[in-house]
Structures are given as C-alpha cells and as structure tokens.
Amino acid sequence: MKNMQHILFVFLIIQAIATDLFGQASVTVHHDRCVTFKVLGLYANSLYIEGLGNALGGKHFMNLSRDGIWEVTTPPIEPGFHYYQLVIDSVAVNFPGQPTYFGWGKETSGLEIPDDNLEFYLPHRTPHGDVSAKWYHSKTTNTIRKALIYTPPGYHVDLNLRFPVLYLQHGAGENEMAWVYQGKANFIMDNLISSGQAIPMIIVMDNGYAAIPGSENPERPSREDNDFEGLLLNDLIPVIDHNFRTIRDREYRALAGLSMGGAQAIRIGFSNLDLFGSIGVLSSYPGNFDVQSVYRAYDLNEELGLLWLGYGKEDKRYSKGLDFHHELRKEGIEHIWYECEGGHVWQVWRKHLYDLAKHLFK
Amino acid sequence: MKNMQHILFVFLIIQAIATDLFGQASVTVHHDRCVTFKVLGLYANSLYIEGLGNALGGKHFMNLSRDGIWEVTTPPIEPGFHYYQLVIDSVAVNFPGQPTYFGWGKETSGLEIPDDNLEFYLPHRTPHGDVSAKWYHSKTTNTIRKALIYTPPGYHVDLNLRFPVLYLQHGAGENEMAWVYQGKANFIMDNLISSGQAIPMIIVMDNGYAAIPGSENPERPSREDNDFEGLLLNDLIPVIDHNFRTIRDREYRALAGLSMGGAQAIRIGFSNLDLFGSIGVLSSYPGNFDVQSVYRAYDLNEELGLLWLGYGKEDKRYSKGLDFHHELRKEGIEHIWYECEGGHVWQVWRKHLYDLAKHLFK
C-alpha cells in the first residue's frame, strides 16, 4: 500500500511538471485580476490562502481535485502588492516557489496584481539608476548594518555632479529592502527623472529598527531600545555623505517615511530642522510627538522647503491625517496634502512617492 | 467542537509566541552543529526536513509533542550553506519565517552552519565594499535585466582610481544573487582587500540564463536558446565599462564561474581571449568544448595572466577536474590547481573565491 502510494505520488509529480505545476505549485494572475493558486498535496487535509492585513479578503479554501492538486481561484483582487500566506493543515507557510518580501517581521509571500491603468512603477526602456547595498559599522547599535542607496541614472558617468538626498523609511515589520522590492521606488524614480518630472536625487533606505546594545530583542527592539534617530544622525548620514556625492546641506536633505517610518519622519525631522530641509509623511500622524512646540519654536514656512502629507482614503489613519492637515492649516503652515484611493497598502505608498518626489528639492 | 479547536489553536499560538516559536516556527543551530527545527502544526499529520542535494543527509522526520509543536534535532551538519525544504503532509515548502535564496530554480530555504575555524567569509570591522544592483536593457534578450556589482571599499571616495573587473558566474538553478547571498563574495573580498591579500577589484555578477527572444522557457532556456555569451560581450561588458571606473583592458578583465558558470567561463573565456586575460574554473570541466583547438591556436602561457582551477575533493566532478589539470600539464599550460575538502557546495566555492582572488591581476 505504501509502495502504491509512492508510485502514485511520483506519477503525480511527473504530471505536475508536465502541466503548469513545475515546482509542484503555481500562482496565475488572470486578466480579470482573479488569481488561481495550485498546490500538489496528495496527503494534505486542508489548504487555504490567506491575505495578511485582509488584502486578499480573508481565507480562500482550496479544493482537492482527483489528481492530488489543491486549487482555488479568488475573486478579483485590488491592484497592487499584497502580503499573503498558505496554510497547510494549520501550518502557515510561504507559497512554494514564489518570491518573498520582508514584512510582518519575517520573509512573507507577496502577490503583485497589475493595474491596467498604471505604469509609473514599472521598469521601462529609460535609463535606470542603481540600488547599492552598503555595509557599515554603526556605533549606535554596535553592529554591521546594511543600507540600500538608490543613485539616479548617470550617477556613475559625470563624476562632478552632486545630488540631494532623500532618507526614506519603511513601515513596521518591514526592513530596508521594502521600498525597492515592495515599493518599486527605483523604477518610480527612474520614470520621474527620465521624464523630467523629478530632480535626480539619491535615496537612502535603512532599517528603521536600530537596537541599542543589550536590547532584549535586537531584531524588533522596544520603543525605548530603538535609537533610529541616533543611528541616522551619528552613523548613517556621515557614512552617506562620505561615500556618495551628496549635497551636504539641509536644503538638499529630506526625511520621509510610511506608517511607522512616517512617525519617525515627524519626530526626527521636526526635532532636527538643522539637518532636514524637507519632511514627507506617508499614512502617518504625530501621535504623541508634541508638534505644537515645534510650531511655537520655528517659522516652519521659513525652515521647510517642503512639508508633504499623503494618505489613502480607506486607511483608518486617514482621519488622523486630516486632523494633522487641518491643524497645520490653522497654524498657517504651508504643506502639500495628497490623498488617493486605497488603504494602508503599498499601492498607495507608490503613488505617494510618485507625487512627493515631484515636489522635492524644487 | 470546531470552536473548542479554535480556542485551543489560539491558545497554542499565544504559547508559541511566548516561547521561542515567534512566527510559529524556529530554527536553532547549536554549538555542536546539530540543528533543532520546530513548527507549530496542530492538525498536520507528518512533517519532515529534507536537505536538497543531500546536504543535510536525507529526511529528518519531526515528532509531535503534546502541545502541537513538531520538532526534530538533526545530527551535526557540515559547516557551510545548505539548501533544504520542509515537507508538510506531502507538500514541499520553504521553512516558515526563514530567509530564502534563489537556488533549485526557485526561492529555497537555506541553512548556514558556522565553521568554528573559518572567519574569512564573515563580515568584520573592516572597510566594506558595496553591492549595487544595476538594471539595464539587453539587446540579446530584449528584456530589462539586473546585474549585481561589487565595488571595493573606497570606490566612491577616490574618484580617480580605476579597477580591474572579475565577471563571476553562479551555478545551475541559481541567479545573479547567489555569489553575494549564498557565497558571501562581498565579505570575502572585503577581508582579502583590507588585509592586502587581494588587489581591489570590481566583481560583476549577472544571471547566467539569457534567453533569446521567443524562447519557450525564458527563465530557464534550453542550451540552444541561452545566449549568455552574446549578453556578456554585447550588453554587459559595455554597460559595466560605461558606468563603472573599470580598467578597459583584457589584462584587467577576468571571467570565472562555478559548475555551470565554470563551463561558461571555459567556453566563453577561451573563445574570447581578446577580451579576457584570466579565467577561473570552479568545480567544472570543459565537457564538450574543444579546448585542444585553443591549445593549438594560442600560446596560453603568453595569453593568460591566470588560469585557475578549483575543486572539492568529495565532488563527483573532481576526477574530471583532475583530467583537465593533467591535460593542461601535459600541454605545458601554466595554471593554479586548488583542491579542498568538501563536495559540490557553497562552502567549497567560498574557499575557491578566497584563493582565486588572491592570485588575480597580479
């Protein structure tokens, strides 16, 4: 019996390879944005696909066909990038053979649903900038860390040019890779720069978690143990200014971030106006940071080249963003307010960067 | 009953988070190089860990404890990097929450077992080079491709310096990321360069699969559909020489690769001695490429700055490598022969690069 099962299993694997199930699993995004997931699993009892953050709309239970292949086709899924997982007999895993992205505090499956009407974040036949991984020792964390740096097209060709710098931060549970891999920041900038809509700039992306030595959880330190501000000011900016052809002037240095990174941009940006001339806040709000003291201490219209706020209208943080917007308006502080369809998702942040970068350093 | 199960399940998840099972799964490498794998899976029937390429020595079936946690501890595992998978009720997946690496034609789990006696591939408190992702359009494939480029420490500081270039290729089923993520090539070079053992050089890593337009399987083209030579000569070298401060001279341009990449280095290198002044062959051999015609046509001792061959003694390709070595010796062709313990594995290729790079461009 066991042997029969094995022969059948091998046969099914051969069949799977012969069809579209090379690697024993497949994901197919259809033109109508429905998605078919298939997994070969002869001895499994229950499989389902589950969106993380409700992106895919809950659980999609897979059905077992006679040939040992589990399969489900979802309803149409919203365009953009969505984290998800496969659950096999109660064990949550990443979908086999598919790329993963660091989110939810770990490598997590991600699904890209094309938007028929949007091409601004796709690679085109334009000049492309590079994304460099730079390893450096941080005194703040006493570890060797990695930052990603986008340099614009032509950076390596005319060595006399210097560029403004945007420090751009990810959200909770993500890391320095997110803006490139989930966000497509490099392609967004390539498209903006090659069409003359944005000034060529350097973008620096580091991990927003910077655990001080002795932290209990170095990967995800508590608020008290996280000194991202120290890292940014004392380690990262000096490393970048030393190694890249930056314009070392606050007017040409911006800080922006999404969600947790937006809160960091508010707190660190407004506390260090001698270093940052522009601030971008994506799907975030001041929280417990006392912005009123900043309004009292500075003429922000004088100090800030750009204050940019962006939100998705279906994001539960939208109303907090509106409050911030109204408060700034009441105080007479100039800023750009940008809102678009969508929730707390990467498709919104792609649109945010696309607009933010058009206004930066102008 | 269903509700009871759910309550129990939630309780177990809470328990898992409270212990070391954050993310519902964990991998612990012990000092004796035994590895404990744990997975929370209340409703699963059979789980095992399986090394790919026999690195972990076959299947390690996990045992279910009373609290819903599956667990196994392996015997001591050979130091180095090993691909592996988790099989849950017949479905092969990557281990939850762990990093993956592109190998076996897809994202695959990888396990790093430290070697107590080897530090040459670890990051140390030395200056670090960068690894840049460069996107470019290839005429050969008519696609936008990504190459990774290691630039040595200081590359961005003294803009008058130019550097030799090593083109370094991965093995079958891997991609341009492998030499950095599996191979630690950047840390190996940082250590060699900062200790004065290697000349500062640029290393270019691209995908060895370059499908010509119309290929049936663009990701893994057949031999006939794969024009990596055209890509390298007509697209990649010009892009690199245009965008990086290379020394544009065959004497300062080398080609090396492991396994499939080693076969490419032999075929493309020996066929284009006007472009490459040094060739490195890692765990590979000429196969059906006619090297005798090259011996007849060229004085290789004159043409080649370095011909370097490296093998693992437990690799089944070792004897083919020895044949190649003996043939070269018979023909009077100078070369370096390097052999070390180990099979067809990344730990061997790390050692290979460490030795190869010491001899290059000297």
Tab-separated table of C-alpha atoms in Angstrom, chain B:
chain	number	residue	atom	x	y	z
B	1	MET	CA	-16.160	21.201	18.757
B	2	LYS	CA	-14.916	23.472	15.994
B	3	ASN	CA	-14.955	26.389	18.438
B	4	MET	CA	-13.055	24.395	21.032
B	5	GLN	CA	-10.445	23.618	18.426
B	6	HIS	CA	-10.150	27.281	17.552
B	7	ILE	CA	-9.771	28.297	21.174
B	8	LEU	CA	-7.102	25.647	21.633
B	9	PHE	CA	-5.391	26.767	18.463
B	10	VAL	CA	-5.309	30.416	19.549
B	11	PHE	CA	-4.001	29.325	22.941
B	12	LEU	CA	-1.220	27.365	21.265
B	13	ILE	CA	-0.282	30.329	19.109
B	14	ILE	CA	-0.060	32.505	22.204
B	15	GLN	CA	2.062	29.844	23.858
B	16	ALA	CA	4.263	29.636	20.791
B	17	ILE	CA	4.844	33.373	20.791
B	18	ALA	CA	5.633	33.259	24.499
B	19	THR	CA	8.323	30.634	23.921
B	20	ASP	CA	10.893	30.690	21.136
B	21	LEU	CA	8.282	29.962	18.493
B	22	PHE	CA	7.543	33.544	17.488
B	23	GLY	CA	6.275	33.258	13.944
B	24	GLN	CA	5.111	29.721	14.801
B	25	ALA	CA	8.361	28.126	13.686
B	26	SER	CA	12.016	28.282	14.666
B	27	VAL	CA	15.431	27.048	13.607
B	28	THR	CA	18.194	26.797	16.210
B	29	VAL	CA	21.758	25.948	15.249
B	30	HIS	CA	23.539	24.531	18.303
B	31	HIS	CA	27.232	24.815	19.139
B	32	ASP	CA	27.760	21.179	18.170
B	33	ARG	CA	26.276	21.954	14.711
B	34	CYS	CA	23.141	19.933	15.432
B	35	VAL	CA	20.055	21.853	14.342
B	36	THR	CA	16.636	21.896	16.003
B	37	PHE	CA	13.639	22.670	13.831
B	38	LYS	CA	10.263	23.433	15.458
B	39	VAL	CA	6.933	24.045	13.759
B	40	LEU	CA	3.530	24.638	15.326
B	41	GLY	CA	1.088	22.414	13.475
B	42	LEU	CA	-1.824	21.082	15.470
B	43	TYR	CA	-3.686	19.486	12.574
B	44	ALA	CA	-0.781	18.211	10.480
B	45	ASN	CA	-0.018	14.503	10.154
B	46	SER	CA	3.584	14.311	9.010
B	47	LEU	CA	6.382	16.822	8.810
B	48	TYR	CA	9.987	16.373	7.837
B	49	ILE	CA	13.046	18.442	6.974
B	50	GLU	CA	14.883	17.430	3.839
B	51	GLY	CA	18.240	18.629	2.588
B	52	LEU	CA	18.376	19.393	-1.123
B	53	GLY	CA	21.431	17.879	-2.743
B	54	ASN	CA	21.783	15.597	0.296
B	55	ALA	CA	23.426	18.406	2.246
B	56	LEU	CA	21.530	17.581	5.425
B	57	GLY	CA	21.748	13.848	4.855
B	58	GLY	CA	18.243	12.870	3.778
B	59	LYS	CA	14.954	13.227	5.620
B	60	HIS	CA	14.589	14.250	9.255
B	61	PHE	CA	11.093	13.360	10.409
B	62	MET	CA	9.665	15.648	13.070
B	63	ASN	CA	7.889	14.385	16.185
B	64	LEU	CA	4.678	15.870	17.519
B	65	SER	CA	4.736	16.801	21.179
B	66	ARG	CA	1.590	17.174	23.295
B	67	ASP	CA	1.404	20.944	22.779
B	68	GLY	CA	1.053	20.805	18.998
B	69	ILE	CA	4.699	21.526	18.247
B	70	TRP	CA	6.554	19.356	15.770
B	71	GLU	CA	10.242	19.076	16.487
B	72	VAL	CA	13.392	17.365	15.285
B	73	THR	CA	17.069	17.770	16.072
B	74	THR	CA	19.463	16.642	13.362
B	75	PRO	CA	22.894	15.093	13.821
B	76	PRO	CA	25.806	17.530	13.417
B	77	ILE	CA	25.697	19.155	9.983
B	78	GLU	CA	28.712	20.042	7.861
B	79	PRO	CA	29.693	23.735	8.156
B	80	GLY	CA	28.607	25.972	5.309
B	81	PHE	CA	25.466	26.837	3.381
B	82	HIS	CA	22.867	24.166	2.623
B	83	TYR	CA	19.611	24.294	0.683
B	84	TYR	CA	16.715	22.484	2.344
B	85	GLN	CA	12.935	22.244	2.491
B	86	LEU	CA	10.142	21.416	4.902
B	87	VAL	CA	7.575	18.832	3.787
B	88	ILE	CA	4.147	19.118	5.411
B	89	ASP	CA	1.753	16.299	4.612
B	90	SER	CA	3.443	15.763	1.243
B	91	VAL	CA	3.646	19.478	0.321
B	92	ALA	CA	7.234	20.764	-0.015
B	93	VAL	CA	7.584	24.336	1.252
B	94	ASN	CA	10.219	26.729	2.495
B	95	PHE	CA	10.704	26.774	6.245
B	96	PRO	CA	8.388	29.450	7.719
B	97	GLY	CA	9.974	32.749	8.695
B	98	GLN	CA	13.454	31.850	7.482
B	99	PRO	CA	15.379	33.600	4.704
B	100	THR	CA	15.296	32.077	1.247
B	101	TYR	CA	17.860	32.033	-1.521
B	102	PHE	CA	17.372	31.565	-5.229
B	103	GLY	CA	18.525	28.013	-5.953
B	104	TRP	CA	16.969	24.898	-7.457
B	105	GLY	CA	15.214	27.224	-9.896
B	106	LYS	CA	13.181	28.991	-7.208
B	107	GLU	CA	13.330	30.675	-3.824
B	108	THR	CA	14.587	27.945	-1.494
B	109	SER	CA	15.312	27.751	2.232
B	110	GLY	CA	18.974	27.950	3.168
B	111	LEU	CA	20.732	26.997	6.371
B	112	GLU	CA	24.049	28.481	7.453
B	113	ILE	CA	26.165	26.305	9.728
B	114	PRO	CA	29.122	28.244	11.153
B	115	ASP	CA	32.611	26.814	10.938
B	116	ASP	CA	34.418	27.457	14.225
B	117	ASN	CA	37.723	27.673	12.416
B	118	LEU	CA	36.805	29.842	9.423
B	119	GLU	CA	36.097	33.544	9.519
B	120	PHE	CA	37.203	34.583	6.054
B	121	TYR	CA	33.645	34.867	4.704
B	122	LEU	CA	32.132	36.686	7.683
B	123	PRO	CA	31.753	40.469	7.938
B	124	HIS	CA	34.393	42.017	10.192
B	125	ARG	CA	35.212	45.513	11.418
B	126	THR	CA	36.999	46.330	8.159
B	127	PRO	CA	36.056	48.773	5.430
B	128	HIS	CA	33.222	47.290	3.363
B	129	GLY	CA	32.607	47.474	-0.341
B	130	ASP	CA	29.147	47.978	-1.797
B	131	VAL	CA	26.996	45.647	-3.861
B	132	SER	CA	24.975	47.561	-6.446
B	133	ALA	CA	22.021	46.304	-8.395
B	134	LYS	CA	22.193	47.716	-11.910
B	135	TRP	CA	19.197	47.443	-14.229
B	136	TYR	CA	19.892	47.643	-17.948
B	137	HIS	CA	18.245	46.804	-21.230
B	138	SER	CA	19.783	43.862	-23.072
B	139	LYS	CA	19.599	43.706	-26.855
B	140	THR	CA	20.411	39.999	-26.682
B	141	THR	CA	17.373	39.067	-24.595
B	142	ASN	CA	15.273	42.178	-25.328
B	143	THR	CA	14.471	42.424	-21.612
B	144	ILE	CA	15.399	44.644	-18.700
B	145	ARG	CA	17.884	42.697	-16.598
B	146	LYS	CA	19.608	43.175	-13.278
B	147	ALA	CA	23.297	42.648	-12.608
B	148	LEU	CA	24.957	42.871	-9.195
B	149	ILE	CA	28.248	44.733	-8.963
B	150	TYR	CA	30.660	44.616	-6.041
B	151	THR	CA	32.755	47.762	-5.775
B	152	PRO	CA	35.687	47.634	-3.351
B	153	PRO	CA	35.995	49.774	-0.203
B	154	GLY	CA	36.918	53.331	-1.116
B	155	TYR	CA	35.496	53.066	-4.628
B	156	HIS	CA	33.273	56.072	-4.003
B	157	VAL	CA	35.940	58.137	-2.241
B	158	ASP	CA	38.889	58.481	-4.619
B	159	LEU	CA	37.204	59.092	-7.948
B	160	ASN	CA	40.450	58.974	-9.906
B	161	LEU	CA	41.082	55.296	-9.292
B	162	ARG	CA	40.146	52.662	-11.866
B	163	PHE	CA	39.835	48.952	-11.095
B	164	PRO	CA	40.178	45.526	-12.717
B	165	VAL	CA	36.971	43.519	-13.167
B	166	LEU	CA	36.106	39.908	-12.419
B	167	TYR	CA	32.940	38.573	-14.072
B	168	LEU	CA	31.789	35.836	-11.695
B	169	GLN	CA	29.043	33.335	-12.500
B	170	HIS	CA	26.755	31.129	-10.391
B	171	GLY	CA	25.680	27.515	-10.906
B	172	ALA	CA	22.622	25.884	-12.481
B	173	GLY	CA	19.281	26.846	-10.943
B	174	GLU	CA	20.764	29.905	-9.219
B	175	ASN	CA	20.889	33.531	-10.290
B	176	GLU	CA	22.900	36.748	-10.025
B	177	MET	CA	22.216	36.998	-6.281
B	178	ALA	CA	23.930	33.719	-5.365
B	179	TRP	CA	27.550	34.833	-5.076
B	180	VAL	CA	26.573	37.532	-2.585
B	181	TYR	CA	23.810	35.871	-0.581
B	182	GLN	CA	24.947	32.236	-0.621
B	183	GLY	CA	28.603	32.868	-1.378
B	184	LYS	CA	29.350	35.932	0.789
B	185	ALA	CA	31.605	37.114	-2.056
B	186	ASN	CA	31.477	40.712	-0.829
B	187	PHE	CA	32.670	39.864	2.677
B	188	ILE	CA	35.367	37.558	1.290
B	189	MET	CA	36.634	40.401	-0.880
B	190	ASP	CA	36.385	42.970	1.949
B	191	ASN	CA	38.561	40.727	4.101
B	192	LEU	CA	41.087	39.989	1.358
B	193	ILE	CA	41.373	43.606	0.283
B	194	SER	CA	41.611	45.119	3.749
B	195	SER	CA	44.360	42.655	4.691
B	196	GLY	CA	46.256	43.432	1.496
B	197	GLN	CA	45.913	39.897	0.151
B	198	ALA	CA	43.908	40.843	-2.947
B	199	ILE	CA	44.054	43.804	-5.284
B	200	PRO	CA	40.931	45.991	-5.024
B	201	MET	CA	38.692	44.907	-7.868
B	202	ILE	CA	35.158	45.180	-9.178
B	203	ILE	CA	33.147	41.953	-9.345
B	204	VAL	CA	30.213	41.707	-11.748
B	205	MET	CA	27.570	39.035	-11.238
B	206	ASP	CA	24.781	38.534	-13.756
B	207	ASN	CA	22.260	35.797	-14.417
B	208	GLY	CA	23.826	33.012	-16.470
B	209	TYR	CA	20.489	32.383	-18.170
B	210	ALA	CA	19.999	34.790	-21.070
B	211	ALA	CA	17.059	33.613	-23.134
B	212	ILE	CA	16.925	34.878	-26.698
B	213	PRO	CA	13.553	36.409	-27.690
B	214	GLY	CA	10.943	33.756	-28.377
B	215	SER	CA	12.433	31.142	-26.040
B	216	GLU	CA	9.940	28.617	-24.753
B	217	ASN	CA	11.141	28.940	-21.169
B	218	PRO	CA	12.604	32.438	-20.668
B	219	GLU	CA	13.576	31.752	-17.031
B	220	ARG	CA	15.451	28.546	-17.788
B	221	PRO	CA	16.119	28.485	-21.524
B	222	SER	CA	17.427	25.390	-23.264
B	223	ARG	CA	21.112	25.364	-24.202
B	224	GLU	CA	20.198	26.457	-27.751
B	225	ASP	CA	18.077	29.353	-26.506
B	226	ASN	CA	20.634	30.583	-23.959
B	227	ASP	CA	22.942	33.290	-25.338
B	228	PHE	CA	24.855	34.273	-22.230
B	229	GLU	CA	27.951	34.805	-24.368
B	230	GLY	CA	26.137	37.373	-26.522
B	231	LEU	CA	24.772	39.058	-23.438
B	232	LEU	CA	28.174	39.242	-21.774
B	233	LEU	CA	30.041	40.527	-24.818
B	234	ASN	CA	27.466	42.826	-26.390
B	235	ASP	CA	25.445	44.103	-23.440
B	236	LEU	CA	27.013	43.580	-20.035
B	237	ILE	CA	30.684	44.458	-20.588
B	238	PRO	CA	29.776	47.696	-22.428
B	239	VAL	CA	27.290	48.652	-19.662
B	240	ILE	CA	29.850	47.975	-16.932
B	241	ASP	CA	32.686	49.743	-18.727
B	242	HIS	CA	30.421	52.736	-19.311
B	243	ASN	CA	29.069	53.008	-15.787
B	244	PHE	CA	31.936	51.898	-13.557
B	245	ARG	CA	35.550	53.002	-13.301
B	246	THR	CA	36.991	49.861	-14.846
B	247	ILE	CA	40.364	49.338	-16.498
B	248	ARG	CA	39.160	48.622	-20.017
B	249	ASP	CA	41.841	46.154	-20.946
B	250	ARG	CA	41.793	42.381	-21.296
B	251	GLU	CA	44.662	42.070	-18.813
B	252	TYR	CA	42.422	43.532	-16.162
B	253	ARG	CA	39.278	41.612	-17.089
B	254	ALA	CA	38.717	38.071	-15.783
B	255	LEU	CA	35.929	35.531	-16.179
B	256	ALA	CA	35.192	32.828	-13.623
B	257	GLY	CA	32.270	30.713	-12.548
B	258	LEU	CA	31.189	27.689	-10.584
B	259	SER	CA	29.717	24.476	-12.024
B	260	MET	CA	27.512	25.625	-14.966
B	261	GLY	CA	29.230	29.016	-14.618
B	262	GLY	CA	32.610	27.288	-14.764
B	263	ALA	CA	31.650	25.634	-18.030
B	264	GLN	CA	30.620	29.093	-19.291
B	265	ALA	CA	33.964	30.520	-18.147
B	266	ILE	CA	35.834	27.833	-20.100
B	267	ARG	CA	33.775	28.147	-23.270
B	268	ILE	CA	33.377	31.928	-23.369
B	269	GLY	CA	36.769	32.711	-21.826
B	270	PHE	CA	38.871	30.539	-24.128
B	271	SER	CA	36.807	31.700	-27.139
B	272	ASN	CA	37.383	35.360	-26.361
B	273	LEU	CA	40.970	35.711	-25.252
B	274	ASP	CA	40.980	39.190	-26.771
B	275	LEU	CA	38.557	40.199	-24.002
B	276	PHE	CA	39.583	38.090	-21.001
B	277	GLY	CA	43.104	37.900	-19.646
B	278	SER	CA	42.318	35.485	-16.812
B	279	ILE	CA	39.977	32.525	-16.393
B	280	GLY	CA	38.761	30.817	-13.227
B	281	VAL	CA	37.080	27.406	-13.269
B	282	LEU	CA	35.324	26.291	-10.071
B	283	SER	CA	34.072	22.702	-9.819
B	284	SER	CA	33.708	22.369	-13.562
B	285	TYR	CA	35.437	20.971	-16.644
B	286	PRO	CA	35.441	21.511	-20.422
B	287	GLY	CA	32.683	18.981	-21.231
B	288	ASN	CA	32.022	19.146	-24.964
B	289	PHE	CA	34.050	22.321	-25.560
B	290	ASP	CA	37.077	21.635	-27.710
B	291	VAL	CA	39.945	23.035	-25.614
B	292	GLN	CA	42.524	21.260	-27.776
B	293	SER	CA	41.765	23.691	-30.611
B	294	VAL	CA	42.524	26.530	-28.200
B	295	TYR	CA	45.835	24.932	-27.189
B	296	ARG	CA	46.748	24.683	-30.874
B	297	ALA	CA	45.721	28.233	-31.743
B	298	TYR	CA	47.232	30.148	-28.843
B	299	ASP	CA	50.252	30.231	-26.608
B	300	LEU	CA	48.155	30.282	-23.441
B	301	ASN	CA	51.152	30.949	-21.206
B	302	GLU	CA	51.522	34.169	-23.154
B	303	GLU	CA	47.833	34.996	-23.403
B	304	LEU	CA	46.590	34.229	-19.896
B	305	GLY	CA	47.606	36.182	-16.827
B	306	LEU	CA	45.964	33.491	-14.712
B	307	LEU	CA	44.278	30.165	-15.323
B	308	TRP	CA	42.873	28.920	-12.031
B	309	LEU	CA	41.143	25.579	-11.356
B	310	GLY	CA	39.450	24.696	-8.071
B	311	TYR	CA	37.554	21.597	-6.892
B	312	GLY	CA	36.126	19.977	-3.800
B	313	LYS	CA	37.602	16.541	-3.266
B	314	GLU	CA	34.211	14.973	-2.457
B	315	ASP	CA	32.638	16.430	-5.615
B	316	LYS	CA	31.865	13.831	-8.272
B	317	ARG	CA	33.305	16.339	-10.772
B	318	TYR	CA	36.682	16.116	-9.007
B	319	SER	CA	38.038	13.364	-11.263
B	320	LYS	CA	37.010	15.294	-14.393
B	321	GLY	CA	38.815	18.288	-12.919
B	322	LEU	CA	41.911	16.165	-12.356
B	323	ASP	CA	41.757	15.039	-16.007
B	324	PHE	CA	41.638	18.681	-17.115
B	325	HIS	CA	44.541	19.513	-14.784
B	326	HIS	CA	46.658	16.658	-16.151
B	327	GLU	CA	45.847	17.563	-19.735
B	328	LEU	CA	46.891	21.172	-19.131
B	329	ARG	CA	50.086	19.972	-17.508
B	330	LYS	CA	50.780	17.657	-20.447
B	331	GLU	CA	50.327	20.600	-22.810
B	332	GLY	CA	52.688	22.680	-20.679
B	333	ILE	CA	49.991	25.227	-19.852
B	334	GLU	CA	50.652	27.024	-16.582
B	335	HIS	CA	47.753	27.114	-14.148
B	336	ILE	CA	46.925	27.002	-10.480
B	337	TRP	CA	45.349	23.815	-9.174
B	338	TYR	CA	43.450	24.203	-5.925
B	339	GLU	CA	41.619	21.448	-4.090
B	340	CYS	CA	39.930	21.382	-0.714
B	341	GLU	CA	37.695	19.221	1.431
B	342	GLY	CA	34.013	19.256	0.508
B	343	GLY	CA	31.627	18.455	-2.298
B	344	HIS	CA	29.574	20.476	-4.768
B	345	VAL	CA	28.671	23.060	-2.134
B	346	TRP	CA	28.962	26.764	-1.387
B	347	GLN	CA	31.494	26.299	1.402
B	348	VAL	CA	33.892	24.981	-1.240
B	349	TRP	CA	33.179	27.872	-3.617
B	350	ARG	CA	33.769	30.399	-0.835
B	351	LYS	CA	37.213	28.848	-0.343
B	352	HIS	CA	37.720	28.891	-4.093
B	353	LEU	CA	36.998	32.601	-4.410
B	354	TYR	CA	39.236	33.289	-1.422
B	355	ASP	CA	42.163	31.654	-3.198
B	356	LEU	CA	41.341	32.762	-6.745
B	357	ALA	CA	41.055	36.433	-5.788
B	358	LYS	CA	44.490	36.373	-4.131
B	359	HIS	CA	46.066	35.459	-7.476
B	360	LEU	CA	44.038	37.672	-9.816
B	361	PHE	CA	45.554	40.692	-11.594
B	362	LYS	CA	48.997	40.226	-10.063
